[in-house]
């Protein structure tokens, strides 16, 4: 859970007395080595905040983060330092994340040194650098080592950012929209590289995206977020092909966009832009189900009670936080309608 304080000036503009932005509430994710988990949502749904919480870039408001079952409670402690080495974040914009005045050699050497992976002596370092570049398919390494970020293409820069993360010898990669700033033609190449690294290095990957169609292509499991909460989860094939939650159905129904990776529809931001309504304020989120103001199936209970995750059909692990999947609620609503 992460709540951000609202700045005073904004607070004064609002009639009531809000105190915080509910950016992330009760999100719970288990990442496993050798698996990609997609976290899908529109801008402002809280998905990047989840990545930053998991990367320990700022403290959480509530909840727990564990690595191999051990809680990370003390910031700066021994466990914390081991954690931030094991869990690496890759950002959307590789140009912003690389310092323009430094070469590839500088960025990668720094990562290797900080994490104690620079080998011994100059030969050890050169070999470690060449290994990193080879892993991200930038070969021959000599061609890239002394290049500055502006001398590389967007795809090459993102590969350098990935190589820098690998310099820590991580177990987990948090990839926050890793291809959304890249040309359509090279997106698949970078996603395929991540998948290949996942297999070869047995990584756990959290793949954050607004493109649910790419989740089907790239991720084993998919979790959908709406307005700071998880609304549906399960294996990617089921969530993307047989979505249960009305919000996920809205995403998968949105028109295909040929500009995107798979061209198969399902862009969370586009769904909003195309007039499917606005996401709610996270300063005073709607009571009950946060999707109820936009939901075509909303029932009275939805406006007051938060739906828990409820198992959907017979697919193991498929769930939706929606009262439609609670037989007692549906029966009660039917009775109510009949009586009326
Ligand atoms: Fe719609 Fe109610 Fe389900 Fe929320 S809980 S998605 S409002 S039917
Ligand atoms: Mg984001």
XYZ file of N, CA and C and ligand atoms in Angstrom, residues 47-48 52 92 176-177, ligand 2:
19
model
N 0.457 1.222 -11.326
C 1.376 0.128 -11.660
C 2.845 0.527 -11.529
N 3.190 1.760 -11.929
C 4.581 2.193 -11.757
C 4.922 2.388 -10.291
N 8.083 0.882 -8.189
C 8.996 1.681 -7.367
C 8.998 1.222 -5.918
N 11.096 2.987 -18.362
C 10.493 3.164 -19.674
C 11.434 3.870 -20.646
N 9.425 -1.555 -16.161
C 8.289 -0.631 -16.197
C 8.104 -0.088 -17.612
N 7.175 -0.625 -18.338
C 6.915 -0.250 -19.734
C 8.228 -0.222 -20.530
Mg 3.953 4.464 -15.486
